[in-house]
CSV table of C-alpha atoms in Angstrom, one decimal:
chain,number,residue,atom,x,y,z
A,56,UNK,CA,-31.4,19.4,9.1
A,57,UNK,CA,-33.1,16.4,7.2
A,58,UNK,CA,-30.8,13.4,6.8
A,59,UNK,CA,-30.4,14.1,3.0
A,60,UNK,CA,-29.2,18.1,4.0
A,61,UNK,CA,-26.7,16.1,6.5
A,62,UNK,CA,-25.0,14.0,3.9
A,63,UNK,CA,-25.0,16.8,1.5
A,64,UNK,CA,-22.7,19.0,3.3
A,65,UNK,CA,-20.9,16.1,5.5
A,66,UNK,CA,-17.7,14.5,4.4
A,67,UNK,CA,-15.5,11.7,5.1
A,68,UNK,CA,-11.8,12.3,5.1
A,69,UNK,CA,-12.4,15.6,5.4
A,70,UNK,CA,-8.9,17.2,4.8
A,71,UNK,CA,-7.3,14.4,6.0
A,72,UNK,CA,-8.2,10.5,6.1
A,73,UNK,CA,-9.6,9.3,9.3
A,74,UNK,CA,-11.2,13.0,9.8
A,75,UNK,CA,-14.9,12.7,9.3
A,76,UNK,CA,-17.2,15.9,9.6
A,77,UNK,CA,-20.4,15.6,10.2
A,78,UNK,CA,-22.9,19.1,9.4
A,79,UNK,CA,-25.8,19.4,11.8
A,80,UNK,CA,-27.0,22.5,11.3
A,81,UNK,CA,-25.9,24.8,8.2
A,82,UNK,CA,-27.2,28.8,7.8
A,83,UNK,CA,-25.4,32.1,6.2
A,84,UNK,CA,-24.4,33.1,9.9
A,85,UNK,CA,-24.4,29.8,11.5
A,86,UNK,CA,-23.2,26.0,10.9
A,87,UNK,CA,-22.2,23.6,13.1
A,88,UNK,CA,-20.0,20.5,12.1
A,89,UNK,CA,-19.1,18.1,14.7
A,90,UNK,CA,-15.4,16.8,13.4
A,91,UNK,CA,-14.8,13.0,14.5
A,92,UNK,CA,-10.8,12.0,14.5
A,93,UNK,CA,-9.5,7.9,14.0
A,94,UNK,CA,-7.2,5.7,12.5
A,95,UNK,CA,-3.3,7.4,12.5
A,96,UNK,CA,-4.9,11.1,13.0
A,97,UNK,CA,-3.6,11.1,16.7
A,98,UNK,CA,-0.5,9.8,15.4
A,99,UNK,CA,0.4,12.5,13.2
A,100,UNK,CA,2.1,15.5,14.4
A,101,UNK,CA,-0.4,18.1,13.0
A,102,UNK,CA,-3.9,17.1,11.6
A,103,UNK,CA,-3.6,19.7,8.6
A,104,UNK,CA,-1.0,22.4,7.8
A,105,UNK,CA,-1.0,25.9,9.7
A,106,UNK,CA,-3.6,28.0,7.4
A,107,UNK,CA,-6.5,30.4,8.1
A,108,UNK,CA,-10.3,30.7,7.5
A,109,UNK,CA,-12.7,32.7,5.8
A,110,UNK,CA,-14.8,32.8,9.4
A,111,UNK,CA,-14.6,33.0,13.0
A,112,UNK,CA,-15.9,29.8,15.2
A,113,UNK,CA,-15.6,28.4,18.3
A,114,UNK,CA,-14.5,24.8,19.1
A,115,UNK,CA,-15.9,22.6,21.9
A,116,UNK,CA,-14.4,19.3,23.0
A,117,UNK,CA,-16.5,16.5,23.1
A,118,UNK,CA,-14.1,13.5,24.2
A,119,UNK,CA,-10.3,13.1,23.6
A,120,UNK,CA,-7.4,15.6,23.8
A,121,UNK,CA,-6.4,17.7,21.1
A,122,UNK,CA,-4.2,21.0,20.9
A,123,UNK,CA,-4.0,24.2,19.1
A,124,UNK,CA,-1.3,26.3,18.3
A,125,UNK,CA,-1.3,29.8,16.5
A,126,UNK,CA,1.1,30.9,14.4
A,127,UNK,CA,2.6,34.5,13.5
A,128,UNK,CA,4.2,35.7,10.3
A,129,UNK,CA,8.0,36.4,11.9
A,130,UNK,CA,10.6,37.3,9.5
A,131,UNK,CA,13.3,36.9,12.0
A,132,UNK,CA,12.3,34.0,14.5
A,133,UNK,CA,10.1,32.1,12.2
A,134,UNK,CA,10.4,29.0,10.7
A,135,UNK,CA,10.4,28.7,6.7
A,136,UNK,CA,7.3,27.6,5.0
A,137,UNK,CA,5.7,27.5,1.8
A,138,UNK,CA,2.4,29.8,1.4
A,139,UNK,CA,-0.5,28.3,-0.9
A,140,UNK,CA,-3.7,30.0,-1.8
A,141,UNK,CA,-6.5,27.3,-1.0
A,142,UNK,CA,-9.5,27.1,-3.0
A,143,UNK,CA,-11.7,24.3,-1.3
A,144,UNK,CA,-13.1,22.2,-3.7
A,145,UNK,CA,-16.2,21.7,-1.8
A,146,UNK,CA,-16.8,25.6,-3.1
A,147,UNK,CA,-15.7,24.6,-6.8
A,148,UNK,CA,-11.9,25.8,-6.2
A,149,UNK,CA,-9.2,23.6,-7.7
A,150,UNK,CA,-6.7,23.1,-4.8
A,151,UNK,CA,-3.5,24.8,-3.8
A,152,UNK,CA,-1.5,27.4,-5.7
A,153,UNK,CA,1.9,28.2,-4.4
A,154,UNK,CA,2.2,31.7,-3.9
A,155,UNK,CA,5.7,32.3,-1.8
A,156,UNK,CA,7.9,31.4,0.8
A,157,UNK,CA,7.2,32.9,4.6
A,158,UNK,CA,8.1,32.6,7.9
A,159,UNK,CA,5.5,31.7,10.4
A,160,UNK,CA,6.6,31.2,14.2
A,161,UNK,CA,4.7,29.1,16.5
A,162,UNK,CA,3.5,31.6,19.2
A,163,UNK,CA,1.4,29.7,21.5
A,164,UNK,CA,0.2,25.7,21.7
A,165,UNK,CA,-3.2,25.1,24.2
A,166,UNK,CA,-4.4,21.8,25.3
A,167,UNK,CA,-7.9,21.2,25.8
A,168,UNK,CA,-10.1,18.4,27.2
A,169,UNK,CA,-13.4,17.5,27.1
A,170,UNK,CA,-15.9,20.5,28.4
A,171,UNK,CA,-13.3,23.0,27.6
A,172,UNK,CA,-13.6,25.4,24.6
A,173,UNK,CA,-11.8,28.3,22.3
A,174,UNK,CA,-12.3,30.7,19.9
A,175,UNK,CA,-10.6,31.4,16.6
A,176,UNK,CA,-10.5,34.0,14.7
A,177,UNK,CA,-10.8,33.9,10.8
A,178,UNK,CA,-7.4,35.8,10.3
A,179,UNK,CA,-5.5,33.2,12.9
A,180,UNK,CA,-3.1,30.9,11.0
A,181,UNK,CA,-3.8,27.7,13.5
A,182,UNK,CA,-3.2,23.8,13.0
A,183,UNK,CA,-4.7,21.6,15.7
A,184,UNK,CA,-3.2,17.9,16.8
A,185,UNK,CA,-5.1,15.1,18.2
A,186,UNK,CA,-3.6,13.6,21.4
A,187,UNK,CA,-5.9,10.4,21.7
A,188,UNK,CA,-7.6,8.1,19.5
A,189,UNK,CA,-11.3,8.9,19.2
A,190,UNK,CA,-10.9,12.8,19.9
A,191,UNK,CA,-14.1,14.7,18.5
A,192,UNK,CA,-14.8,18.2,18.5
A,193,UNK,CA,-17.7,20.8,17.9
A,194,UNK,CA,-16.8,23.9,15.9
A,195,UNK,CA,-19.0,26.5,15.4
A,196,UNK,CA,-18.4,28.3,12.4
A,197,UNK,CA,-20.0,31.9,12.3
A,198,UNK,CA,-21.0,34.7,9.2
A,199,UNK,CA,-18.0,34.4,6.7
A,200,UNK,CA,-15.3,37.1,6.9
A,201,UNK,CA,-13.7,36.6,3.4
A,202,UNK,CA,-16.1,36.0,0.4
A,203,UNK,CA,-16.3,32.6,-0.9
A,204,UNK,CA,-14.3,33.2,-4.1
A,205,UNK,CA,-11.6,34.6,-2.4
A,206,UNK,CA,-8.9,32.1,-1.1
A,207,UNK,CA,-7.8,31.0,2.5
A,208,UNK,CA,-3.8,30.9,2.9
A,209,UNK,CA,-2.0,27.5,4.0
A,210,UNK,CA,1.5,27.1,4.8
A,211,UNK,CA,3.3,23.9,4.6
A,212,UNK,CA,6.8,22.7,5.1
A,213,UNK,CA,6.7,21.3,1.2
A,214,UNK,CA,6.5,22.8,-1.8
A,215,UNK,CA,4.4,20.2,-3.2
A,216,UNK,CA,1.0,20.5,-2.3
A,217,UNK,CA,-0.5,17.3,-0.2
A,218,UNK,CA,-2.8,15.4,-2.9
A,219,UNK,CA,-6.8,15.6,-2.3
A,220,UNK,CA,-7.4,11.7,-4.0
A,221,UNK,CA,-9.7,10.0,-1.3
A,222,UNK,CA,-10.5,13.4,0.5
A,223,UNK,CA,-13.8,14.8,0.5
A,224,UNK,CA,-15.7,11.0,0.1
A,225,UNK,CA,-20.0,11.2,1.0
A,226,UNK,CA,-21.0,9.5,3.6
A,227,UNK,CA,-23.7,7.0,3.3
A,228,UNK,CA,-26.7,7.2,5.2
A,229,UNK,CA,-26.0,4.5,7.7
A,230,UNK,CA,-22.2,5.9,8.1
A,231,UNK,CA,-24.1,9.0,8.7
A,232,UNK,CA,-26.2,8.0,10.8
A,233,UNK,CA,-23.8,6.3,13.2
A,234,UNK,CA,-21.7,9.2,13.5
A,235,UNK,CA,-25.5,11.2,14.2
A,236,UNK,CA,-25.9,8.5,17.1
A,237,UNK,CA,-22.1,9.1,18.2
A,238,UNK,CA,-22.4,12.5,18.6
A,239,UNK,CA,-25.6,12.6,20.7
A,240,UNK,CA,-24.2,9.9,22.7
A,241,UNK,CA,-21.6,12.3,23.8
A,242,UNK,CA,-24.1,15.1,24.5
A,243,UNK,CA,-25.7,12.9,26.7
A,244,UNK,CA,-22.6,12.1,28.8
């Protein structure tokens, strides 16, 4: 990808503040985004709420230590959440809708470290946490499973949906380039 394709599809505060995303390569059946965690990511106890995705993808870690934990609809065991429908705005969507409340349990939590890597499949409702300052990650993301138009599901604790203001920012091209020459750094290593 050119450097204008980058910063077209790249996003700072991407989901959350201090989570930048950085696209490198972008086709129907293949993109790759290399995510880049700072500031009070590490610090909080999940980056974004448990939810699932419209694709498959694998993740690769880069540098830090981060964990994932899957989650399974359990009426009995589970914990109580709130289910939205999300409609990423980056697709034109407006947001979260409530829909209902559910009960997800927390059926298993991995820790990775650089070199290690997973898979995810689009139907898994995940969250991942960042367990050091400076973590960064590769995800793959592979041929969409659910059509854009069709929404994701995310469950949080709140009924009130987290508000997007400062979400979603461009990056400029020297911001973006930086993060370019951060993430080939770490290739290098």
């Amino acid at each position: 990808m050119n450097i204008d394709e980058m910063i077209e599809h790249s996003f700072c505060n991407f989901h959350v503040k201090g989570f930048d995303y950085l696209c490198v390569k972008r086709t129907p059946e293949h993109t790759r985004k290399v995510y880049f965690f700072d500031g009070n990511v590490s610090q909080l106890p999940e980056v974004v709420n448990p939810h699932d995705h419209r694709y498959h993808f694998r993740t690769a870690i880069l540098s830090g230590v981060m964990s994932n934990s899957i989650y399974k609809s359990d009426n009995r065991h589970g914990e109580v959440y709130n289910e939205f429908e999300w409609r990423t705005p980056l697709n034109g969507g407006d947001g979260f809708t409530w829909r209902r409340e559910a009960r997800l349990f927390e059926r298993h939590r991995f820790f990775y470290v650089p070199q290690e890597t997973y898979v995810t499949d689009a139907k898994d409702f995940h969250t991942i946490r960042m367990h050091a300052e400076g973590t960064v990650i590769v995800l793959d993301q592979y041929e969409d499973m659910v059509p854009v138009g069709t929404p994701t599901r995310t469950f949080m604790k709140e009924r009130q949906p987290p508000s997007l203001d400062g979400l979603y920012e461009k990056f400029t091209p020297d911001q973006l380039l930086k993060r370019l020459a951060q993430y080939k750094e770490l290739l290098d290593q």
